[in-house]
Amino acid sequence: MPRNENPIEKNETLGHVVKVQQVIDFIVLSYLMDGRRYHSEMEQYITKTLDGVGVNDAYFSQRLRALAESGHVQREWETDNRYNRFYEITDSGVEYFKMLLKDLPDRVKLAQRVYGLFDSYIAKFNKVNLK
């Protein structure tokens, strides 16, 4: 049989499933809507919101730096202590948050569907003898 004689059309791509950075950005920006927060407060808030699932420290710092560089948050030192950096949402951050709020529900539904299908796919291999 020739290759791709009966191709299956893609409705979506895996790249459209929710990305970790979008989850972090959304939670951070939503938390900052109530006022400025310290780095550690936001990290704890994510862990609490996701029932014990946290964020790698280096990746979280990278996301906060990216949000600041894109103008979505403003970061400032409170003192000379490097651990006293706090963040505030900007007007640009509010607009980005609104865009995420509009876009993420459909992506979450897609992710739930895809991961449900993948979970079923993985289950097929539970009986496979890998010895």
mmCIF file of N, CA and C in Angstrom:
data_model
loop_
_atom_site.group_PDB
_atom_site.id
_atom_site.type_symbol
_atom_site.label_atom_id
_atom_site.label_comp_id
_atom_site.label_asym_id
_atom_site.label_seq_id
_atom_site.Cartn_x
_atom_site.Cartn_y
_atom_site.Cartn_z
ATOM 1 N N MET A 1 0.845 -1.172 0.000
ATOM 2 C CA MET A 1 0.000 0.000 0.000
ATOM 3 C C MET A 1 0.891 1.237 0.000
ATOM 4 N N PRO A 2 0.630 2.206 -0.864
ATOM 5 C CA PRO A 2 1.438 3.423 -0.893
ATOM 6 C C PRO A 2 1.301 4.195 0.417
ATOM 7 N N ARG A 3 2.331 4.853 0.712
ATOM 8 C CA ARG A 3 2.366 5.651 1.940
ATOM 9 C C ARG A 3 1.339 6.778 1.880
ATOM 10 N N ASN A 4 0.649 7.029 2.965
ATOM 11 C CA ASN A 4 -0.323 8.114 3.102
ATOM 12 C C ASN A 4 -1.476 8.027 2.112
ATOM 13 N N GLU A 5 -1.862 6.807 1.766
ATOM 14 C CA GLU A 5 -2.997 6.646 0.858
ATOM 15 C C GLU A 5 -4.291 7.107 1.535
ATOM 16 N N ASN A 6 -4.402 6.875 2.827
ATOM 17 C CA ASN A 6 -5.582 7.284 3.593
ATOM 18 C C ASN A 6 -5.130 8.130 4.788
ATOM 19 N N PRO A 7 -4.668 9.328 4.524
ATOM 20 C CA PRO A 7 -4.143 10.132 5.636
ATOM 21 C C PRO A 7 -5.248 10.552 6.607
ATOM 22 N N ILE A 8 -4.870 10.649 7.857
ATOM 23 C CA ILE A 8 -5.787 11.126 8.895
ATOM 24 C C ILE A 8 -5.521 12.611 9.069
ATOM 25 N N GLU A 9 -6.593 13.381 8.999
ATOM 26 C CA GLU A 9 -6.436 14.829 9.130
ATOM 27 C C GLU A 9 -6.253 15.233 10.582
ATOM 28 N N LYS A 10 -5.369 16.192 10.801
ATOM 29 C CA LYS A 10 -5.164 16.738 12.142
ATOM 30 C C LYS A 10 -6.177 17.841 12.381
ATOM 31 N N ASN A 11 -6.857 17.769 13.520
ATOM 32 C CA ASN A 11 -7.746 18.847 13.930
ATOM 33 C C ASN A 11 -6.984 19.860 14.773
ATOM 34 N N GLU A 12 -6.023 19.365 15.506
ATOM 35 C CA GLU A 12 -5.197 20.173 16.402
ATOM 36 C C GLU A 12 -3.796 19.592 16.380
ATOM 37 N N THR A 13 -2.888 20.282 17.025
ATOM 38 C CA THR A 13 -1.547 19.745 17.214
ATOM 39 C C THR A 13 -1.256 19.722 18.707
ATOM 40 N N LEU A 14 -0.307 18.899 19.107
ATOM 41 C CA LEU A 14 0.067 18.840 20.517
ATOM 42 C C LEU A 14 0.586 20.184 21.017
ATOM 43 N N GLY A 15 1.087 20.984 20.120
ATOM 44 C CA GLY A 15 1.565 22.312 20.498
ATOM 45 C C GLY A 15 0.458 23.240 20.977
ATOM 46 N N HIS A 16 -0.787 22.876 20.702
ATOM 47 C CA HIS A 16 -1.911 23.712 21.126
ATOM 48 C C HIS A 16 -2.411 23.344 22.524
ATOM 49 N N VAL A 17 -1.897 22.237 23.065
ATOM 50 C CA VAL A 17 -2.251 21.840 24.424
ATOM 51 C C VAL A 17 -1.617 22.835 25.390
ATOM 52 N N VAL A 18 -2.221 23.005 26.545
ATOM 53 C CA VAL A 18 -1.726 23.963 27.537
ATOM 54 C C VAL A 18 -0.243 23.720 27.820
ATOM 55 N N LYS A 19 0.508 24.793 27.828
ATOM 56 C CA LYS A 19 1.942 24.731 28.116
ATOM 57 C C LYS A 19 2.176 25.123 29.568
ATOM 58 N N VAL A 20 3.217 24.573 30.161
ATOM 59 C CA VAL A 20 3.549 24.870 31.555
ATOM 60 C C VAL A 20 3.704 26.369 31.755
ATOM 61 N N GLN A 21 4.349 27.049 30.828
ATOM 62 C CA GLN A 21 4.566 28.494 30.994
ATOM 63 C C GLN A 21 3.240 29.240 31.060
ATOM 64 N N GLN A 22 2.231 28.783 30.321
ATOM 65 C CA GLN A 22 0.924 29.441 30.363
ATOM 66 C C GLN A 22 0.250 29.238 31.717
ATOM 67 N N VAL A 23 0.409 28.056 32.286
ATOM 68 C CA VAL A 23 -0.155 27.779 33.608
ATOM 69 C C VAL A 23 0.497 28.703 34.637
ATOM 70 N N ILE A 24 1.822 28.784 34.601
ATOM 71 C CA ILE A 24 2.557 29.636 35.542
ATOM 72 C C ILE A 24 2.158 31.095 35.344
ATOM 73 N N ASP A 25 2.197 31.557 34.112
ATOM 74 C CA ASP A 25 1.862 32.957 33.829
ATOM 75 C C ASP A 25 0.461 33.291 34.322
ATOM 76 N N PHE A 26 -0.489 32.412 34.045
ATOM 77 C CA PHE A 26 -1.871 32.675 34.433
ATOM 78 C C PHE A 26 -2.017 32.775 35.954
ATOM 79 N N ILE A 27 -1.429 31.820 36.668
ATOM 80 C CA ILE A 27 -1.554 31.838 38.130
ATOM 81 C C ILE A 27 -0.841 33.047 38.711
ATOM 82 N N VAL A 28 0.355 33.363 38.221
ATOM 83 C CA VAL A 28 1.101 34.526 38.714
ATOM 84 C C VAL A 28 0.303 35.807 38.472
ATOM 85 N N LEU A 29 -0.157 36.003 37.251
ATOM 86 C CA LEU A 29 -0.868 37.236 36.931
ATOM 87 C C LEU A 29 -2.182 37.345 37.699
ATOM 88 N N SER A 30 -2.878 36.232 37.863
ATOM 89 C CA SER A 30 -4.130 36.275 38.627
ATOM 90 C C SER A 30 -3.860 36.656 40.079
ATOM 91 N N TYR A 31 -2.786 36.153 40.636
ATOM 92 C CA TYR A 31 -2.418 36.454 42.022
ATOM 93 C C TYR A 31 -1.991 37.916 42.162
ATOM 94 N N LEU A 32 -1.312 38.430 41.149
ATOM 95 C CA LEU A 32 -0.852 39.824 41.193
ATOM 96 C C LEU A 32 -1.993 40.823 40.988
ATOM 97 N N MET A 33 -3.146 40.358 40.538
ATOM 98 C CA MET A 33 -4.285 41.264 40.374
ATOM 99 C C MET A 33 -4.697 41.852 41.724
ATOM 100 N N ASP A 34 -4.365 41.164 42.813
ATOM 101 C CA ASP A 34 -4.710 41.634 44.161
ATOM 102 C C ASP A 34 -3.619 42.491 44.790
ATOM 103 N N GLY A 35 -2.546 42.760 44.053
ATOM 104 C CA GLY A 35 -1.475 43.601 44.582
ATOM 105 C C GLY A 35 -0.115 42.951 44.429
ATOM 106 N N ARG A 36 0.894 43.679 44.828
ATOM 107 C CA ARG A 36 2.263 43.193 44.647
ATOM 108 C C ARG A 36 2.544 42.004 45.557
ATOM 109 N N ARG A 37 3.416 41.147 45.072
ATOM 110 C CA ARG A 37 3.764 39.912 45.778
ATOM 111 C C ARG A 37 5.251 39.638 45.642
ATOM 112 N N TYR A 38 5.750 38.940 46.630
ATOM 113 C CA TYR A 38 7.132 38.497 46.587
ATOM 114 C C TYR A 38 7.230 37.186 45.810
ATOM 115 N N HIS A 39 8.400 36.961 45.277
ATOM 116 C CA HIS A 39 8.709 35.743 44.519
ATOM 117 C C HIS A 39 8.273 34.505 45.291
ATOM 118 N N SER A 40 8.693 34.389 46.532
ATOM 119 C CA SER A 40 8.395 33.187 47.321
ATOM 120 C C SER A 40 6.899 33.048 47.600
ATOM 121 N N GLU A 41 6.200 34.156 47.768
ATOM 122 C CA GLU A 41 4.746 34.099 47.972
ATOM 123 C C GLU A 41 4.065 33.486 46.755
ATOM 124 N N MET A 42 4.501 33.905 45.576
ATOM 125 C CA MET A 42 3.882 33.405 44.350
ATOM 126 C C MET A 42 4.189 31.929 44.149
ATOM 127 N N GLU A 43 5.410 31.548 44.459
ATOM 128 C CA GLU A 43 5.796 30.142 44.322
ATOM 129 C C GLU A 43 4.938 29.268 45.248
ATOM 130 N N GLN A 44 4.734 29.727 46.472
ATOM 131 C CA GLN A 44 3.898 28.999 47.429
ATOM 132 C C GLN A 44 2.436 28.968 46.970
ATOM 133 N N TYR A 45 1.984 30.057 46.405
ATOM 134 C CA TYR A 45 0.603 30.144 45.927
ATOM 135 C C TYR A 45 0.349 29.127 44.811
ATOM 136 N N ILE A 46 1.303 28.988 43.905
ATOM 137 C CA ILE A 46 1.170 28.003 42.827
ATOM 138 C C ILE A 46 1.057 26.602 43.409
ATOM 139 N N THR A 47 1.932 26.279 44.353
ATOM 140 C CA THR A 47 1.926 24.959 44.972
ATOM 141 C C THR A 47 0.609 24.701 45.692
ATOM 142 N N LYS A 48 0.091 25.711 46.366
ATOM 143 C CA LYS A 48 -1.197 25.574 47.053
ATOM 144 C C LYS A 48 -2.327 25.411 46.043
ATOM 145 N N THR A 49 -2.329 26.228 45.006
ATOM 146 C CA THR A 49 -3.381 26.193 43.993
ATOM 147 C C THR A 49 -3.422 24.842 43.281
ATOM 148 N N LEU A 50 -2.246 24.265 43.030
ATOM 149 C CA LEU A 50 -2.162 23.001 42.294
ATOM 150 C C LEU A 50 -2.025 21.798 43.230
ATOM 151 N N ASP A 51 -2.458 21.967 44.469
ATOM 152 C CA ASP A 51 -2.533 20.876 45.443
ATOM 153 C C ASP A 51 -1.214 20.116 45.591
ATOM 154 N N GLY A 52 -0.151 20.878 45.838
ATOM 155 C CA GLY A 52 1.144 20.265 46.109
ATOM 156 C C GLY A 52 2.067 20.147 44.911
ATOM 157 N N VAL A 53 1.593 20.469 43.738
ATOM 158 C CA VAL A 53 2.448 20.436 42.546
ATOM 159 C C VAL A 53 3.059 21.825 42.399
ATOM 160 N N GLY A 54 4.380 21.874 42.503
ATOM 161 C CA GLY A 54 5.068 23.150 42.443
ATOM 162 C C GLY A 54 5.819 23.352 41.149
ATOM 163 N N VAL A 55 6.668 24.341 41.166
ATOM 164 C CA VAL A 55 7.439 24.729 39.988
ATOM 165 C C VAL A 55 8.918 24.662 40.335
ATOM 166 N N ASN A 56 9.713 24.175 39.418
ATOM 167 C CA ASN A 56 11.161 24.189 39.570
ATOM 168 C C ASN A 56 11.614 25.628 39.793
ATOM 169 N N ASP A 57 12.460 25.850 40.803
ATOM 170 C CA ASP A 57 12.888 27.204 41.168
ATOM 171 C C ASP A 57 13.501 27.971 40.001
ATOM 172 N N ALA A 58 14.410 27.323 39.292
ATOM 173 C CA ALA A 58 15.085 28.002 38.183
ATOM 174 C C ALA A 58 14.091 28.355 37.077
ATOM 175 N N TYR A 59 13.188 27.431 36.774
ATOM 176 C CA TYR A 59 12.200 27.698 35.725
ATOM 177 C C TYR A 59 11.252 28.805 36.148
ATOM 178 N N PHE A 60 10.860 28.810 37.418
ATOM 179 C CA PHE A 60 9.965 29.852 37.905
ATOM 180 C C PHE A 60 10.640 31.221 37.802
ATOM 181 N N SER A 61 11.887 31.298 38.195
ATOM 182 C CA SER A 61 12.627 32.562 38.082
ATOM 183 C C SER A 61 12.733 32.999 36.625
ATOM 184 N N GLN A 62 12.944 32.037 35.747
ATOM 185 C CA GLN A 62 13.018 32.337 34.303
ATOM 186 C C GLN A 62 11.691 32.897 33.801
ATOM 187 N N ARG A 63 10.563 32.314 34.230
ATOM 188 C CA ARG A 63 9.254 32.802 33.802
ATOM 189 C C ARG A 63 9.002 34.216 34.320
ATOM 190 N N LEU A 64 9.369 34.464 35.590
ATOM 191 C CA LEU A 64 9.181 35.806 36.139
ATOM 192 C C LEU A 64 10.039 36.824 35.392
ATOM 193 N N ARG A 65 11.247 36.436 35.047
ATOM 194 C CA ARG A 65 12.127 37.327 34.281
ATOM 195 C C ARG A 65 11.521 37.591 32.903
ATOM 196 N N ALA A 66 10.978 36.554 32.269
ATOM 197 C CA ALA A 66 10.351 36.723 30.953
ATOM 198 C C ALA A 66 9.117 37.624 31.041
ATOM 199 N N LEU A 67 8.326 37.460 32.083
ATOM 200 C CA LEU A 67 7.158 38.333 32.265
ATOM 201 C C LEU A 67 7.593 39.784 32.448
ATOM 202 N N ALA A 68 8.691 39.979 33.182
ATOM 203 C CA ALA A 68 9.202 41.342 33.396
ATOM 204 C C ALA A 68 9.758 41.917 32.092
ATOM 205 N N GLU A 69 10.534 41.130 31.369
ATOM 206 C CA GLU A 69 11.139 41.610 30.129
ATOM 207 C C GLU A 69 10.089 41.920 29.063
ATOM 208 N N SER A 70 8.961 41.221 29.106
ATOM 209 C CA SER A 70 7.898 41.483 28.135
ATOM 210 C C SER A 70 6.973 42.608 28.597
ATOM 211 N N GLY A 71 7.230 43.135 29.789
ATOM 212 C CA GLY A 71 6.461 44.264 30.285
ATOM 213 C C GLY A 71 5.156 43.898 30.979
ATOM 214 N N HIS A 72 4.957 42.602 31.249
ATOM 215 C CA HIS A 72 3.718 42.164 31.889
ATOM 216 C C HIS A 72 3.748 42.332 33.408
ATOM 217 N N VAL A 73 4.937 42.340 33.970
ATOM 218 C CA VAL A 73 5.089 42.610 35.402
ATOM 219 C C VAL A 73 6.254 43.566 35.584
ATOM 220 N N GLN A 74 6.213 44.247 36.701
ATOM 221 C CA GLN A 74 7.323 45.118 37.094
ATOM 222 C C GLN A 74 7.924 44.481 38.331
ATOM 223 N N ARG A 75 9.236 44.382 38.361
ATOM 224 C CA ARG A 75 9.885 43.807 39.537
ATOM 225 C C ARG A 75 10.817 44.832 40.144
ATOM 226 N N GLU A 76 10.863 44.820 41.453
ATOM 227 C CA GLU A 76 11.695 45.773 42.177
ATOM 228 C C GLU A 76 12.292 45.106 43.397
ATOM 229 N N TRP A 77 13.455 45.623 43.791
ATOM 230 C CA TRP A 77 14.068 45.193 45.042
ATOM 231 C C TRP A 77 13.510 46.059 46.153
ATOM 232 N N GLU A 78 13.175 45.441 47.272
ATOM 233 C CA GLU A 78 12.705 46.222 48.410
ATOM 234 C C GLU A 78 13.887 46.736 49.228
ATOM 235 N N THR A 79 14.921 45.920 49.323
ATOM 236 C CA THR A 79 16.145 46.295 50.034
ATOM 237 C C THR A 79 17.310 45.726 49.256
ATOM 238 N N ASP A 80 18.467 45.741 49.869
ATOM 239 C CA ASP A 80 19.641 45.147 49.231
ATOM 240 C C ASP A 80 19.595 43.619 49.257
ATOM 241 N N ASN A 81 18.700 43.068 50.045
ATOM 242 C CA ASN A 81 18.592 41.628 50.156
ATOM 243 C C ASN A 81 17.995 41.069 48.866
ATOM 244 N N ARG A 82 18.710 40.189 48.197
ATOM 245 C CA ARG A 82 18.258 39.679 46.898
ATOM 246 C C ARG A 82 16.981 38.855 46.997
ATOM 247 N N TYR A 83 16.603 38.442 48.186
ATOM 248 C CA TYR A 83 15.384 37.657 48.357
ATOM 249 C C TYR A 83 14.145 38.529 48.538
ATOM 250 N N ASN A 84 14.303 39.811 48.576
ATOM 251 C CA ASN A 84 13.174 40.706 48.785
ATOM 252 C C ASN A 84 12.712 41.360 47.485
ATOM 253 N N ARG A 85 12.706 40.613 46.408
ATOM 254 C CA ARG A 85 12.221 41.136 45.140
ATOM 255 C C ARG A 85 10.716 40.935 45.089
ATOM 256 N N PHE A 86 10.014 42.002 44.758
ATOM 257 C CA PHE A 86 8.565 41.859 44.621
ATOM 258 C C PHE A 86 8.139 42.228 43.218
ATOM 259 N N TYR A 87 6.940 41.793 42.880
ATOM 260 C CA TYR A 87 6.409 41.933 41.526
ATOM 261 C C TYR A 87 5.031 42.585 41.569
ATOM 262 N N GLU A 88 4.755 43.367 40.535
ATOM 263 C CA GLU A 88 3.438 43.978 40.356
ATOM 264 C C GLU A 88 3.017 43.777 38.913
ATOM 265 N N ILE A 89 1.727 43.614 38.703
ATOM 266 C CA ILE A 89 1.216 43.463 37.342
ATOM 267 C C ILE A 89 1.150 44.851 36.693
ATOM 268 N N THR A 90 1.396 44.901 35.396
ATOM 269 C CA THR A 90 1.306 46.149 34.632
ATOM 270 C C THR A 90 0.043 46.121 33.780
ATOM 271 N N ASP A 91 -0.235 47.221 33.099
ATOM 272 C CA ASP A 91 -1.377 47.257 32.182
ATOM 273 C C ASP A 91 -1.223 46.197 31.088
ATOM 274 N N SER A 92 -0.010 46.041 30.607
ATOM 275 C CA SER A 92 0.265 45.015 29.606
ATOM 276 C C SER A 92 -0.006 43.622 30.175
ATOM 277 N N GLY A 93 0.337 43.415 31.438
ATOM 278 C CA GLY A 93 0.085 42.147 32.108
ATOM 279 C C GLY A 93 -1.397 41.865 32.243
ATOM 280 N N VAL A 94 -2.179 42.900 32.511
ATOM 281 C CA VAL A 94 -3.632 42.733 32.600
ATOM 282 C C VAL A 94 -4.184 42.291 31.241
ATOM 283 N N GLU A 95 -3.692 42.894 30.172
ATOM 284 C CA GLU A 95 -4.142 42.510 28.826
ATOM 285 C C GLU A 95 -3.725 41.074 28.501
ATOM 286 N N TYR A 96 -2.494 40.703 28.851
ATOM 287 C CA TYR A 96 -2.024 39.328 28.629
ATOM 288 C C TYR A 96 -2.874 38.352 29.446
ATOM 289 N N PHE A 97 -3.188 38.714 30.683
ATOM 290 C CA PHE A 97 -4.034 37.877 31.527
ATOM 291 C C PHE A 97 -5.404 37.686 30.888
ATOM 292 N N LYS A 98 -5.992 38.751 30.363
ATOM 293 C CA LYS A 98 -7.303 38.654 29.700
ATOM 294 C C LYS A 98 -7.236 37.716 28.494
ATOM 295 N N MET A 99 -6.141 37.793 27.741
ATOM 296 C CA MET A 99 -5.968 36.923 26.587
ATOM 297 C C MET A 99 -5.873 35.463 27.043
ATOM 298 N N LEU A 100 -5.103 35.210 28.109
ATOM 299 C CA LEU A 100 -4.995 33.849 28.632
ATOM 300 C C LEU A 100 -6.347 33.355 29.141
ATOM 301 N N LEU A 101 -7.072 34.220 29.819
ATOM 302 C CA LEU A 101 -8.376 33.855 30.354
ATOM 303 C C LEU A 101 -9.351 33.464 29.242
ATOM 304 N N LYS A 102 -9.205 34.097 28.116
ATOM 305 C CA LYS A 102 -10.054 33.792 26.966
ATOM 306 C C LYS A 102 -9.607 32.497 26.273
ATOM 307 N N ASP A 103 -8.289 32.279 26.175
ATOM 308 C CA ASP A 103 -7.712 31.187 25.398
ATOM 309 C C ASP A 103 -7.574 29.873 26.177
ATOM 310 N N LEU A 104 -7.260 29.951 27.451
ATOM 311 C CA LEU A 104 -6.910 28.747 28.199
ATOM 312 C C LEU A 104 -8.042 27.740 28.410
ATOM 313 N N PRO A 105 -9.279 28.150 28.625
ATOM 314 C CA PRO A 105 -10.311 27.112 28.836
ATOM 315 C C PRO A 105 -10.387 26.083 27.707
ATOM 316 N N ASP A 106 -10.314 26.520 26.466
ATOM 317 C CA ASP A 106 -10.342 25.570 25.348
ATOM 318 C C ASP A 106 -9.091 24.709 25.326
ATOM 319 N N ARG A 107 -7.948 25.303 25.656
ATOM 320 C CA ARG A 107 -6.708 24.527 25.696
ATOM 321 C C ARG A 107 -6.736 23.492 26.815
ATOM 322 N N VAL A 108 -7.318 23.854 27.953
ATOM 323 C CA VAL A 108 -7.422 22.916 29.070
ATOM 324 C C VAL A 108 -8.323 21.747 28.692
ATOM 325 N N LYS A 109 -9.444 22.037 28.036
ATOM 326 C CA LYS A 109 -10.339 20.960 27.588
ATOM 327 C C LYS A 109 -9.622 20.027 26.625
ATOM 328 N N LEU A 110 -8.861 20.599 25.701
ATOM 329 C CA LEU A 110 -8.087 19.792 24.763
ATOM 330 C C LEU A 110 -7.056 18.956 25.515
ATOM 331 N N ALA A 111 -6.366 19.559 26.469
ATOM 332 C CA ALA A 111 -5.362 18.826 27.248
ATOM 333 C C ALA A 111 -5.995 17.665 28.011
ATOM 334 N N GLN A 112 -7.146 17.905 28.622
ATOM 335 C CA GLN A 112 -7.823 16.835 29.350
ATOM 336 C C GLN A 112 -8.190 15.690 28.412
ATOM 337 N N ARG A 113 -8.666 16.034 27.242
ATOM 338 C CA ARG A 113 -9.036 15.000 26.266
ATOM 339 C C ARG A 113 -7.801 14.236 25.794
ATOM 340 N N VAL A 114 -6.747 14.962 25.445
ATOM 341 C CA VAL A 114 -5.522 14.330 24.946
ATOM 342 C C VAL A 114 -4.892 13.453 26.021
ATOM 343 N N TYR A 115 -4.807 13.961 27.247
ATOM 344 C CA TYR A 115 -4.187 13.166 28.311
ATOM 345 C C TYR A 115 -5.054 11.975 28.695
ATOM 346 N N GLY A 116 -6.360 12.100 28.584
ATOM 347 C CA GLY A 116 -7.235 10.952 28.808
ATOM 348 C C GLY A 116 -6.990 9.871 27.765
ATOM 349 N N LEU A 117 -6.881 10.270 26.514
ATOM 350 C CA LEU A 117 -6.583 9.323 25.439
ATOM 351 C C LEU A 117 -5.208 8.700 25.617
ATOM 352 N N PHE A 118 -4.241 9.518 26.025
ATOM 353 C CA PHE A 118 -2.885 9.003 26.229
ATOM 354 C C PHE A 118 -2.848 8.039 27.415
ATOM 355 N N ASP A 119 -3.605 8.338 28.465
ATOM 356 C CA ASP A 119 -3.688 7.448 29.613
ATOM 357 C C ASP A 119 -4.233 6.086 29.181
ATOM 358 N N SER A 120 -5.249 6.090 28.334
ATOM 359 C CA SER A 120 -5.804 4.837 27.813
ATOM 360 C C SER A 120 -4.776 4.107 26.958
ATOM 361 N N TYR A 121 -4.011 4.852 26.199
ATOM 362 C CA TYR A 121 -2.975 4.257 25.354
ATOM 363 C C TYR A 121 -1.902 3.606 26.223
ATOM 364 N N ILE A 122 -1.483 4.295 27.262
ATOM 365 C CA ILE A 122 -0.474 3.737 28.173
ATOM 366 C C ILE A 122 -0.996 2.456 28.817
ATOM 367 N N ALA A 123 -2.266 2.453 29.191
ATOM 368 C CA ALA A 123 -2.861 1.293 29.861
ATOM 369 C C ALA A 123 -2.770 0.033 29.008
ATOM 370 N N LYS A 124 -2.748 0.173 27.694
ATOM 371 C CA LYS A 124 -2.621 -0.990 26.816
ATOM 372 C C LYS A 124 -1.334 -1.756 27.082
ATOM 373 N N PHE A 125 -0.328 -1.049 27.579
ATOM 374 C CA PHE A 125 0.982 -1.643 27.740
ATOM 375 C C PHE A 125 1.243 -2.160 29.155
ATOM 376 N N ASN A 126 0.260 -2.034 30.029
ATOM 377 C CA ASN A 126 0.436 -2.520 31.398
ATOM 378 C C ASN A 126 0.607 -4.024 31.451
ATOM 379 N N LYS A 127 0.069 -4.725 30.466
ATOM 380 C CA LYS A 127 0.138 -6.181 30.449
ATOM 381 C C LYS A 127 1.314 -6.693 29.623
ATOM 382 N N VAL A 128 2.062 -5.822 29.013
ATOM 383 C CA VAL A 128 3.177 -6.219 28.188
ATOM 384 C C VAL A 128 4.326 -6.680 29.075
ATOM 385 N N ASN A 129 4.879 -7.803 28.758
ATOM 386 C CA ASN A 129 6.020 -8.337 29.494
ATOM 387 C C ASN A 129 7.282 -7.725 28.892
ATOM 388 N N LEU A 130 7.934 -6.875 29.651
ATOM 389 C CA LEU A 130 9.114 -6.171 29.128
ATOM 390 C C LEU A 130 10.428 -6.834 29.545
ATOM 391 N N LYS A 131 10.381 -8.063 29.946
ATOM 392 C CA LYS A 131 11.610 -8.776 30.362
ATOM 393 C C LYS A 131 12.433 -9.215 29.208
#
